[in-house]
Short mmCIF file of C-alpha atoms in Angstrom, two decimals:
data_model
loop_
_atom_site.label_atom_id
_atom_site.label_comp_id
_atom_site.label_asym_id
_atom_site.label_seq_id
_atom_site.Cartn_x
_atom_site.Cartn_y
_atom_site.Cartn_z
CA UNK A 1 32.57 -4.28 5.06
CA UNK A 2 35.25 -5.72 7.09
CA UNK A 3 36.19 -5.47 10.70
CA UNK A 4 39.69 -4.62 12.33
CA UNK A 5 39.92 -8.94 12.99
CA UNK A 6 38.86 -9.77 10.08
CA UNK A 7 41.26 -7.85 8.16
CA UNK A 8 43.89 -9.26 10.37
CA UNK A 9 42.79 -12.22 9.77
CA UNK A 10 43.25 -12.03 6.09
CA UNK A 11 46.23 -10.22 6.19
CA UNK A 12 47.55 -13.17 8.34
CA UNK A 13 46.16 -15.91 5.32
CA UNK A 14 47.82 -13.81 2.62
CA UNK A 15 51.44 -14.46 4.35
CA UNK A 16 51.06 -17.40 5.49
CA UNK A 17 49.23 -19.11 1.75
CA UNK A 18 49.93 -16.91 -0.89
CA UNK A 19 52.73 -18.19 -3.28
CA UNK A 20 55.42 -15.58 -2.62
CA UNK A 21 57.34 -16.61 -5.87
CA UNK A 22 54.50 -16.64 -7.76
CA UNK A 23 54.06 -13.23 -6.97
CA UNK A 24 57.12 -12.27 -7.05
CA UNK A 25 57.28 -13.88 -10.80
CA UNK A 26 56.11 -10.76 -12.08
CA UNK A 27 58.00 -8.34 -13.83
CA UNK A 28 55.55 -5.19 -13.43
CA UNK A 29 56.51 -5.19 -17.25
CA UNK A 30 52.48 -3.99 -18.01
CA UNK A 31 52.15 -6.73 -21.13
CA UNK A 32 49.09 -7.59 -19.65
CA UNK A 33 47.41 -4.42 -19.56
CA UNK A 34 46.01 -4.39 -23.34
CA UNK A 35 45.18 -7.58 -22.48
CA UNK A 36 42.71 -6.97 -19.45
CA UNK A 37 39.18 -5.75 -20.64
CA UNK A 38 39.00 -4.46 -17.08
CA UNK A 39 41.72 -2.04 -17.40
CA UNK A 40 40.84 -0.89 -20.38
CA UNK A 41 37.04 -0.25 -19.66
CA UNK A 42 37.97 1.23 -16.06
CA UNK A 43 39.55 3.84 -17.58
CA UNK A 44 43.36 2.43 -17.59
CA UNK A 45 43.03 2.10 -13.65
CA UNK A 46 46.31 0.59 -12.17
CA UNK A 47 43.96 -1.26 -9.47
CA UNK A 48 42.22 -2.69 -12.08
CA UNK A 49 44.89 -4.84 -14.09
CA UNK A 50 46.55 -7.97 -13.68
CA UNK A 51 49.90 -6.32 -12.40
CA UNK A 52 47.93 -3.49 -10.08
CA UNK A 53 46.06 -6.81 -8.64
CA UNK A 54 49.36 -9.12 -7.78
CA UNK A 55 51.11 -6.00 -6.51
CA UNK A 56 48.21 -5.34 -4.06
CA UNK A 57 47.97 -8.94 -2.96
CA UNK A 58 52.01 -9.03 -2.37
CA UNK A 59 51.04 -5.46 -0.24
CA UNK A 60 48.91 -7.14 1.86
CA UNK A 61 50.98 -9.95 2.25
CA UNK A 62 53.86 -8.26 3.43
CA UNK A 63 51.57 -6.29 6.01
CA UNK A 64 52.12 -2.68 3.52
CA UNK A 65 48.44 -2.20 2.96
CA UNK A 66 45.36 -3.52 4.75
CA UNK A 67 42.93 -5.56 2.89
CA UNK A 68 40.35 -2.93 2.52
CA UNK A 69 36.91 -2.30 0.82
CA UNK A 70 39.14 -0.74 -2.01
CA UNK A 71 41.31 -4.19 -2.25
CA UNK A 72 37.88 -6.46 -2.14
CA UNK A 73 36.60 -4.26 -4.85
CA UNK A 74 39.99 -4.83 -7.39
CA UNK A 75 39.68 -8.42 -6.98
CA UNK A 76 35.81 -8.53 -7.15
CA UNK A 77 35.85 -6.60 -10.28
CA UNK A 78 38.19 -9.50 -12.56
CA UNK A 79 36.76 -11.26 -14.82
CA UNK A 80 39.45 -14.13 -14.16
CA UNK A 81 39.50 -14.72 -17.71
CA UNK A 82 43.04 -15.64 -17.42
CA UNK A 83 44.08 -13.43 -20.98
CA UNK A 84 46.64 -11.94 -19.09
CA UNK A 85 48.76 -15.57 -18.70
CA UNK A 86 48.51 -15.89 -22.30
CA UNK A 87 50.84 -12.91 -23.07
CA UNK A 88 52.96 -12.95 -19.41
CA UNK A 89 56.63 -13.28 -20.44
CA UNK A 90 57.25 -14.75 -17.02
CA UNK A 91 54.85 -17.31 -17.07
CA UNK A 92 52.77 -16.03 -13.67
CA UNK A 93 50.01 -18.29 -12.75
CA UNK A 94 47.32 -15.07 -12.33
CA UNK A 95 44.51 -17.35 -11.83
CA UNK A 96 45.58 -19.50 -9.51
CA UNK A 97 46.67 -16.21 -7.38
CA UNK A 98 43.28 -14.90 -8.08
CA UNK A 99 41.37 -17.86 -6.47
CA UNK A 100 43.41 -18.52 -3.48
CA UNK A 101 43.26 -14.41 -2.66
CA UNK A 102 39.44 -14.55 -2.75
CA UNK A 103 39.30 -18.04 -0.63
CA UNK A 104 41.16 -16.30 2.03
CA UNK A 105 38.73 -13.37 2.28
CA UNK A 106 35.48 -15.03 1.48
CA UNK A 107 36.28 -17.40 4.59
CA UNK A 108 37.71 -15.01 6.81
CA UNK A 109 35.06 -12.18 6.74
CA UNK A 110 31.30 -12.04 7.69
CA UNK A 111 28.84 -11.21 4.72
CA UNK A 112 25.33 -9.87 4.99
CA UNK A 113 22.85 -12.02 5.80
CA UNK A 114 21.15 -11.48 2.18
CA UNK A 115 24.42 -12.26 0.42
CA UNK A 116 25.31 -15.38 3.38
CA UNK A 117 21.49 -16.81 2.93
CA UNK A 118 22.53 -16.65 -1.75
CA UNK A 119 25.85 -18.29 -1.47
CA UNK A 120 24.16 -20.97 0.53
CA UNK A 121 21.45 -21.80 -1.47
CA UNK A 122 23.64 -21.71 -4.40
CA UNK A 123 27.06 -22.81 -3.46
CA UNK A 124 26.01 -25.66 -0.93
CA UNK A 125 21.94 -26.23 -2.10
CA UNK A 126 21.69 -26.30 -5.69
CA UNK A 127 25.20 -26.90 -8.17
CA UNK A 128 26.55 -29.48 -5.96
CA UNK A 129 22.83 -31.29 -6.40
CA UNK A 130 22.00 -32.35 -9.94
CA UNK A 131 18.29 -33.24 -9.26
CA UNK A 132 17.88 -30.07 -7.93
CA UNK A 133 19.42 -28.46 -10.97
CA UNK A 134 17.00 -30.08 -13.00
CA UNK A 135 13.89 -29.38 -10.15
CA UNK A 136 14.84 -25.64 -10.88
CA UNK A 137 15.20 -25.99 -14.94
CA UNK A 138 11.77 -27.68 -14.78
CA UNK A 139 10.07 -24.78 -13.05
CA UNK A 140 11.13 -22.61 -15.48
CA UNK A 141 10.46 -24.76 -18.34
CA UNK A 142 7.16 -24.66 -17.00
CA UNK A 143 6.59 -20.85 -16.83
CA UNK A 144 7.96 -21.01 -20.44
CA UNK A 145 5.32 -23.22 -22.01
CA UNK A 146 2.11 -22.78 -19.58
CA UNK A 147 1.42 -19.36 -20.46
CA UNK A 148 3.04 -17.97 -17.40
CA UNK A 149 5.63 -16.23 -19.36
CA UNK A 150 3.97 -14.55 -21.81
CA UNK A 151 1.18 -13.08 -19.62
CA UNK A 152 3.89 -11.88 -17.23
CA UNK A 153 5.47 -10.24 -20.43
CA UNK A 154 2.38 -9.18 -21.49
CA UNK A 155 1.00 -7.23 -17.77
CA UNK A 156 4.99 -5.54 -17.62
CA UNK A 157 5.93 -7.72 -14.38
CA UNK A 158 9.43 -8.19 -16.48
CA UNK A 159 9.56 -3.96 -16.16
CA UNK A 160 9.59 -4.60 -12.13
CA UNK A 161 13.26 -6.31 -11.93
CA UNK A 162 16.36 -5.52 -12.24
CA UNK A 163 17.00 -4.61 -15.70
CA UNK A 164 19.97 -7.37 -15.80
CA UNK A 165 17.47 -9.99 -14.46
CA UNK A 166 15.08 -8.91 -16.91
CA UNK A 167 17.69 -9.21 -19.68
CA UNK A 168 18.22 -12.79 -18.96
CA UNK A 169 14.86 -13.71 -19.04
CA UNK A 170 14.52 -12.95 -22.84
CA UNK A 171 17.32 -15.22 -23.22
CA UNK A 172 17.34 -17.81 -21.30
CA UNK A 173 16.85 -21.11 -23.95
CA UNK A 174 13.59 -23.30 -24.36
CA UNK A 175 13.48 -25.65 -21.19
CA UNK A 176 12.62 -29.53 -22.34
CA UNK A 177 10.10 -31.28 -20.21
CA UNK A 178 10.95 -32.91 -16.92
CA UNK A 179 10.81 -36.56 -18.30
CA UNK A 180 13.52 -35.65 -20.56
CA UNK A 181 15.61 -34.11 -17.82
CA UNK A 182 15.28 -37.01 -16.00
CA UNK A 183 15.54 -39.81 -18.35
CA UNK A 184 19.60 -39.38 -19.48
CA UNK A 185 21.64 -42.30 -21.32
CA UNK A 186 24.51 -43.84 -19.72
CA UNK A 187 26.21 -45.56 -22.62
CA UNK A 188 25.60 -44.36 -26.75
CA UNK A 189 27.64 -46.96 -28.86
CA UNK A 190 29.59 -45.48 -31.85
CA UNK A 191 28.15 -44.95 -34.61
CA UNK A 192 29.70 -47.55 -37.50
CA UNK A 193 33.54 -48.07 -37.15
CA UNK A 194 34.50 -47.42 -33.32
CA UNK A 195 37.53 -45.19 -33.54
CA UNK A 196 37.54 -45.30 -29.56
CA UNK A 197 35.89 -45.15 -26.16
CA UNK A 198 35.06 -41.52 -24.46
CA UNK A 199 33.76 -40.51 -21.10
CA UNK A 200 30.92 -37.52 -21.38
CA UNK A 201 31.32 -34.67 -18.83
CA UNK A 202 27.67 -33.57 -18.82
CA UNK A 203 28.02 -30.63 -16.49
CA UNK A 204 24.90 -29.10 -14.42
CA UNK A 205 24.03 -26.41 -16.59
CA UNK A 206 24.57 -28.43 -19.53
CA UNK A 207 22.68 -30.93 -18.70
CA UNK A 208 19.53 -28.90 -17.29
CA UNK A 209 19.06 -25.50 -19.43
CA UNK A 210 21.50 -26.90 -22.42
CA UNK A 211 20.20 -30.74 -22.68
CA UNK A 212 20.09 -29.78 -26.62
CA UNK A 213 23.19 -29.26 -26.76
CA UNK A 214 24.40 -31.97 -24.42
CA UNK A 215 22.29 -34.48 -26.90
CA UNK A 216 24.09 -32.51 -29.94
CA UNK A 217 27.58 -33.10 -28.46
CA UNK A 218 26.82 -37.10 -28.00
CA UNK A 219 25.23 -36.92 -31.44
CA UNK A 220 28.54 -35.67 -33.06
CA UNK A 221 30.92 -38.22 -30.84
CA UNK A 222 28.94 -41.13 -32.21
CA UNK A 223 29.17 -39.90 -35.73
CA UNK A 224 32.71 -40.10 -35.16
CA UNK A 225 33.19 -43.18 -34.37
CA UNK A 226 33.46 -42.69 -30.21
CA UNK A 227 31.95 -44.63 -27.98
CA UNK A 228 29.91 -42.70 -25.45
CA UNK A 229 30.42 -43.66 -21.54
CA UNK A 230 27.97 -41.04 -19.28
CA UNK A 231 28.85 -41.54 -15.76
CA UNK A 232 25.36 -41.11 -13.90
CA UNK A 233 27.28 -40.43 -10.25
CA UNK A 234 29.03 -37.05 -11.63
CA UNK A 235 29.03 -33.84 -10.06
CA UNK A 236 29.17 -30.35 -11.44
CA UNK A 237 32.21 -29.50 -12.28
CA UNK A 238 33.13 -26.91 -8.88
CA UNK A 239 34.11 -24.45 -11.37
CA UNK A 240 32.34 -21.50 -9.37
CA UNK A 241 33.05 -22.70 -6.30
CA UNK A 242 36.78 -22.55 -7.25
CA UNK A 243 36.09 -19.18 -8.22
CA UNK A 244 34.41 -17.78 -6.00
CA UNK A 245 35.61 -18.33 -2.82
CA UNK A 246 34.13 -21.73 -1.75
CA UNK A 247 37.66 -24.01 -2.81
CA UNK A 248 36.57 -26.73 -0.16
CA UNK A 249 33.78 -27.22 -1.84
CA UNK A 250 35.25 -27.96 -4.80
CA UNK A 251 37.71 -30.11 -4.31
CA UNK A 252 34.60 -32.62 -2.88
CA UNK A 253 33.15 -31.27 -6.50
CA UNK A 254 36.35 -32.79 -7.52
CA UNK A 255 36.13 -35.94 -5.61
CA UNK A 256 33.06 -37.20 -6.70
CA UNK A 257 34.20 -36.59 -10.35
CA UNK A 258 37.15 -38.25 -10.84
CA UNK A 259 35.96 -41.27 -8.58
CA UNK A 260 32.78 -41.24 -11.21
CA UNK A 261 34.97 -41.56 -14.20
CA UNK A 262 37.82 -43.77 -13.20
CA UNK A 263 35.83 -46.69 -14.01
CA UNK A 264 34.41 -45.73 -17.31
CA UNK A 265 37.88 -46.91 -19.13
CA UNK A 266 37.35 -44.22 -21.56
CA UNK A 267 40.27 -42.81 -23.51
CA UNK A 268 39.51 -39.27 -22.82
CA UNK A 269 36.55 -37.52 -20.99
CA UNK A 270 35.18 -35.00 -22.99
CA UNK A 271 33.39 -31.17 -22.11
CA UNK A 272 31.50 -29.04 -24.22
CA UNK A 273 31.67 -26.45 -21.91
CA UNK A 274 34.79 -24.01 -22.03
CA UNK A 275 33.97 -22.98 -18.30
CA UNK A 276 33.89 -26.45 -16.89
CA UNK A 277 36.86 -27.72 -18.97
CA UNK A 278 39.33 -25.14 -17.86
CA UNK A 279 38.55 -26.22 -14.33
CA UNK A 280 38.69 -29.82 -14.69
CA UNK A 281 42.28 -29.45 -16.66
CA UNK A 282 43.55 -27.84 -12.78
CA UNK A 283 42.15 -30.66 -11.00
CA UNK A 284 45.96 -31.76 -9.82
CA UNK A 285 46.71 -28.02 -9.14
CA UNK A 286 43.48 -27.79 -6.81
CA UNK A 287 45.13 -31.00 -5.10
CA UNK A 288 48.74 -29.86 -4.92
CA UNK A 289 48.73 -30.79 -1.82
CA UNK A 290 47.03 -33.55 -1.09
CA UNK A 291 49.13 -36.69 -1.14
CA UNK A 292 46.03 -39.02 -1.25
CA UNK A 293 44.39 -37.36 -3.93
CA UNK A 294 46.90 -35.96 -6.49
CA UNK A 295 47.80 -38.14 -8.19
CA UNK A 296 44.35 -39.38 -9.24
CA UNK A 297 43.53 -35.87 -10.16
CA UNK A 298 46.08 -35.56 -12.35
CA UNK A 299 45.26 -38.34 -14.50
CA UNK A 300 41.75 -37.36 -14.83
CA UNK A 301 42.92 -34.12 -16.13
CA UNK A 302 45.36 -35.39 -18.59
CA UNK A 303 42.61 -37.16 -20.19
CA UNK A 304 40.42 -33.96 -20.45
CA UNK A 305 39.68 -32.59 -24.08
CA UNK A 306 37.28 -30.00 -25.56
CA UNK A 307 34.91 -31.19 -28.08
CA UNK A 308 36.14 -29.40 -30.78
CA UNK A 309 39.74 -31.42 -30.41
CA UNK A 310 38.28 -34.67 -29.99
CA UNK A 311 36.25 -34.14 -33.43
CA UNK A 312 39.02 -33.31 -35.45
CA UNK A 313 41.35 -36.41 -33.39
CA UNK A 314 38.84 -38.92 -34.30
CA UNK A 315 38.24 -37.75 -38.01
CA UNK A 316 34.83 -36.46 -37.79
CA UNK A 317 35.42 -34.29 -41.08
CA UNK A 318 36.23 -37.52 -43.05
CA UNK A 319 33.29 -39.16 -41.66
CA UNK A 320 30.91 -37.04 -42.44
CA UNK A 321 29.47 -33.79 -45.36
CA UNK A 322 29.17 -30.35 -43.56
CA UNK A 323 26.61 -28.13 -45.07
CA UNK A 324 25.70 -24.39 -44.02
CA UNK A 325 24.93 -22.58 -47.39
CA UNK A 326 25.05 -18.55 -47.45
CA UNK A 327 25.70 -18.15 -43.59
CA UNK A 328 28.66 -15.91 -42.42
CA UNK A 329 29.65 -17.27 -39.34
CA UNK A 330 32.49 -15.68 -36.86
CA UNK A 331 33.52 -16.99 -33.34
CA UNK A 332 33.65 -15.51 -29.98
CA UNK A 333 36.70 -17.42 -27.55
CA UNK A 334 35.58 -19.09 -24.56
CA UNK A 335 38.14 -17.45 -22.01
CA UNK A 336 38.70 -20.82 -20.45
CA UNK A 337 38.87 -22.96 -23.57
CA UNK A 338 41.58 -20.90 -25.04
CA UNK A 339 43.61 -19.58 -21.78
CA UNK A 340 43.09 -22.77 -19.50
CA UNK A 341 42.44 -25.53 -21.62
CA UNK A 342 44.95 -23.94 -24.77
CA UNK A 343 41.97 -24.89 -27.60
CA UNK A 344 41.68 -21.90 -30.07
CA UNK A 345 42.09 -23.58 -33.38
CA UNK A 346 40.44 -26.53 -33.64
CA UNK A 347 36.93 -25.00 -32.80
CA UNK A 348 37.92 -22.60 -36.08
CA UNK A 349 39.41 -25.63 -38.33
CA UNK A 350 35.80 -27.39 -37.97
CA UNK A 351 34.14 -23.99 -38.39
CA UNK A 352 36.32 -23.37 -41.71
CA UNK A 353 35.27 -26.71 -42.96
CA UNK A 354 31.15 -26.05 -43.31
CA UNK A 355 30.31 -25.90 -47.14
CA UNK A 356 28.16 -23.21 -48.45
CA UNK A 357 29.32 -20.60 -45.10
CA UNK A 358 32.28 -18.09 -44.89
CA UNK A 359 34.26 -17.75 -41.78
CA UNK A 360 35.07 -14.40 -40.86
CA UNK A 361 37.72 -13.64 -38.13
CA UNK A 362 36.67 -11.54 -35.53
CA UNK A 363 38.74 -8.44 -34.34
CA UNK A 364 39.55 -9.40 -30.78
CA UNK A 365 37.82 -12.52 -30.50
CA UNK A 366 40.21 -13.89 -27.83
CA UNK A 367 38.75 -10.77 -25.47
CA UNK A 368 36.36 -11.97 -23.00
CA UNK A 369 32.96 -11.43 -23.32
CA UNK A 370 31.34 -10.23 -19.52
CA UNK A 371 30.06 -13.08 -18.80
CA UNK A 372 32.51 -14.97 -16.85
CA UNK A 373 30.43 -17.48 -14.59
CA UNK A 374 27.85 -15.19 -12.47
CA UNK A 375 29.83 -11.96 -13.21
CA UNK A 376 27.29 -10.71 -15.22
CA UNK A 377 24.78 -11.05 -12.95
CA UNK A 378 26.97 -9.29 -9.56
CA UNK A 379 28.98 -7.32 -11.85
CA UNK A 380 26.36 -6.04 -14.18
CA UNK A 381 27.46 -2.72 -14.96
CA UNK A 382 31.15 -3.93 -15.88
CA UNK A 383 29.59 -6.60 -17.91
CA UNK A 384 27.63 -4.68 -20.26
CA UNK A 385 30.87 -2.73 -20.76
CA UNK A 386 32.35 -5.72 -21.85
CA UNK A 387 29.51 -6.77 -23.76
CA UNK A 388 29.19 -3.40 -25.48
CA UNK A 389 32.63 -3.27 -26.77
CA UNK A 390 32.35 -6.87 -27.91
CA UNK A 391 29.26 -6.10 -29.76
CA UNK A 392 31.18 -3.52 -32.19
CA UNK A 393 33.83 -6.27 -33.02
CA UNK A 394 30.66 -8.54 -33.50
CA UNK A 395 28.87 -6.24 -35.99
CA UNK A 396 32.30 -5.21 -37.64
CA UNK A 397 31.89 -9.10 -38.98
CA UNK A 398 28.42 -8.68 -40.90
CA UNK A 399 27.87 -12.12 -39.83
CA UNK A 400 24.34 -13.95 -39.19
CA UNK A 401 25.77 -16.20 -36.65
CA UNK A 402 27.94 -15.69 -34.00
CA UNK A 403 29.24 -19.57 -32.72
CA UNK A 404 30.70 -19.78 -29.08
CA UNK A 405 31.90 -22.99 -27.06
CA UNK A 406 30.85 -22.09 -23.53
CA UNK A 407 27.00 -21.70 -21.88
CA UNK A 408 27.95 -18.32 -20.52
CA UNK A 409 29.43 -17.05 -23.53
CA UNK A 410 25.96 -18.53 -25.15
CA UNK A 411 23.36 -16.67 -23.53
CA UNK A 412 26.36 -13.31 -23.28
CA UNK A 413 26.37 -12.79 -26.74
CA UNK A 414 22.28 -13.82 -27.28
CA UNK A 415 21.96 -10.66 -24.67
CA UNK A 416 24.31 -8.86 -26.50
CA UNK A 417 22.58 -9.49 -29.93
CA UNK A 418 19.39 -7.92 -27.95
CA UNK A 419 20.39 -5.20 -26.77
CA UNK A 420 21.86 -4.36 -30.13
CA UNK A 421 18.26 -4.92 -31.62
CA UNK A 422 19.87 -7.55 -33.77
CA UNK A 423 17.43 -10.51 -33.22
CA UNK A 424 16.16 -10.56 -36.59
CA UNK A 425 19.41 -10.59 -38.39
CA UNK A 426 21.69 -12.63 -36.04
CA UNK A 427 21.88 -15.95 -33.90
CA UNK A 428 24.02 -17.16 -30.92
CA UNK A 429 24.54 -21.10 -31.38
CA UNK A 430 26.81 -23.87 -29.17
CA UNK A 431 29.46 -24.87 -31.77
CA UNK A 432 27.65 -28.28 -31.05
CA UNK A 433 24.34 -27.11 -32.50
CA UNK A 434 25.93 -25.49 -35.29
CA UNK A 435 28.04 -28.75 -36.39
CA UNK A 436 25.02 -31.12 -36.13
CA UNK A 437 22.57 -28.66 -38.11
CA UNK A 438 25.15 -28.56 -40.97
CA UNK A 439 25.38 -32.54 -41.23
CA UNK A 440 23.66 -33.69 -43.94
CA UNK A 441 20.30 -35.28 -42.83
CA UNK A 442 20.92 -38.65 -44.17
CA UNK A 443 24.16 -39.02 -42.08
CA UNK A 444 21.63 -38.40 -39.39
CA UNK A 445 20.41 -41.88 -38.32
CA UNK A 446 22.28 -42.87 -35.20
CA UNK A 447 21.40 -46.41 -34.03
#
């Protein structure tokens, strides 16, 4: 809760930084509304759509409305998926509105001690520290294979937490041991012909809880034909920072990136992580302003590509045989991959390609899925909304594996396939996994 300064305070930031013709740019016209899964699953609110949340943020800008518990709840409650950009006429820029709104009132107002003593630890203590990322992913790799987890399954502890906590748990993929967290390349050479030189943006996540995945993704650059450059000195990618109200943070996220991959020489740097990519594409946007640094972050965003692009660019589906007999496969959007990063087909041309499998569409697959960085976690209730509308597109499919391009999305639909009781008859996989298990075996032997 707010005081009377505080809000003043804010009120004073929203004049005085918010992009008046940004929010002016938009039309009321409501073509984002069928596009917001938080308008739809609030119940049609007004407060809870794109154009209820830029007309409340011009309010408070022009000193009509205070910034209230009412207004921090609207903007808490977005996903920022961006899928209302995607269909805007006018071309508004929701997201970056979205971000700079919630800057200005996480750093103008006084949280609980509880929620001051979490953003700390996680905001300042552990993303921004990659050994400490993989300190944390060894602990629980640990209570995964010493027993701890299944006696603490076994005696009902799991029944004491919160039920979304508890969820995760279930989910949350096998943890390798510490001397493989620790021990990551820094160069993989191509494998045969080199078609050309990449740069790897590992990410913290991906490179702790995912490594798999991360070793899948180098795998499949190798096979074709791209050199692999792993810059050790890289940084998580300040993707919830940006989010979530810590923007200073990071843009020295930012920093230590694009200083870590200017040297590499690389023709592109390449994520595997819809969530991370959309960020890194806005690097110049997150230094508009910053004459020193602009310029640089612009051309380390301009050389940002999914995976999925860089595969089909390079001729990966020339190079080598993709297998997956009697699987029907569909795929769930990464919000940020498609809206930010504006990758929707290539992920389904290399997904079309697998021999033996049938792609099925999914209804709404561009729709978010509730997970959304840590909004499942704060915003559980909302979330499983999401999740359980998702789920009926999902089933609507008949598929055995659902394929996604983002960690969130990952472990989002794995929780959604349990609490559909599906775990028997259907899989969650990182496109990465899913390429690499269809290429034949004795393509397999990378040097």
């Amino acid at each position: 809760m707010t005081t009377v300064k505080e809000r003043e305070a804010i009120q004073q930031q929203f004049k005085a930084r918010m992009d008046e013709d940004e929010l002016l740019n938009c039309m009321r016209c409501g073509f984002c509304l069928p596009s917001c899964p938080t308008y739809i699953e609030s119940g049609f609110q007004e407060t809870h759509s794109p154009r209820g949340r830029i007309a409340l943020m011009k309010a408070v800008a022009d000193g009509l409305i205070e910034p209230d518990a009412d207004f921090e709840r609207s903007l808490d409650l977005c996903l920022g998926c961006r899928a209302c950009e995607t269909v805007c006429p006018s071309g508004v820029k929701y997201g970056s509105l979205l971000e700079e709104a919630r800057d200005i009132i996480a750093n103008n107002k006084s949280y609980s001690l509880p929620v001051r003593v979490a953003r700390k630890a996680a905001f300042s203590g552990l993303f921004p520290h990659q050994n400490r990322m993989r300190a944390v992913a060894g602990l629980i790799g640990f209570y995964q294979r010493s027993g701890l987890q299944t006696a603490a399954r076994k005696i009902g502890f799991m029944s004491l937490l919160p039920e979304g906590l508890a969820s995760m748990e279930k989910i949350l993929p096998k943890i390798p041991p510490m001397k493989e967290l620790k021990n990551r390349p820094e160069f993989m050479p191509a494998t045969g012909r080199k078609t050309m030189k990449v740069a790897f943006f590992r990410g913290c996540l991906m490179d702790t809880m995912f490594l798999e995945t991360n070793d899948a993704t180098i795998k499949l650059l190798q096979l074709a034909g791209c050199e692999v450059a792993i810059p050790d000195s890289q940084a998580c990618c300040g993707a919830l920072h940006g989010h979530y109200g810590e923007k200073e943070s990071a843009k020295e996220l930012a920093k230590r990136n694009i200083a870590a991959f200017e040297g590499t020489g690389a023709d592109y740097i390449i994520t595997n992580a819809g969530g991370c990519g959309g960020f890194l594409v806005e690097y110049g946007h997150l230094f508009q302003n910053d004459a020193e640094w602009h310029e640089r972050a612009e051309a380390f965003s301009s050389k940002v590509k999914d995976l999925s692009e860089i595969l089909l660019e390079a001729g990966f589906l020339e190079k080598v045989t993709l297998e997956l007999p009697g699987q029907i496969i569909t795929y769930q959007d990464s919000c940020h991959l498609r809206n930010a990063m504006k990758s929707s087909a290539a992920p389904r041309e290399l997904l079309k390609a697998l021999k033996g499998a049938e792609y099925r569409e999914m209804n709404e697959a561009d729709r978010c899925c509730g997970s959304a960085g840590i909004y499942n976690i704060i915003e559980s209730e909302m979330s499983m909304k999401v999740l359980d509308s998702k789920m009926e597109n999902v089933k609507d499919t008949h598929a055995a594996t659902i394929v996604t391009a983002n960690p969130g999305c990952l472990l989002q639909m794995k929780l959604g396939i349990e609490r559909e009781g599906l775990s028997k008859s259907m899989r969650a996989v990182h496109i990465a996994d899913l390429l690499l298990e269809a290429v034949k075996k004795e393509t397999l032997a990378i040097q």
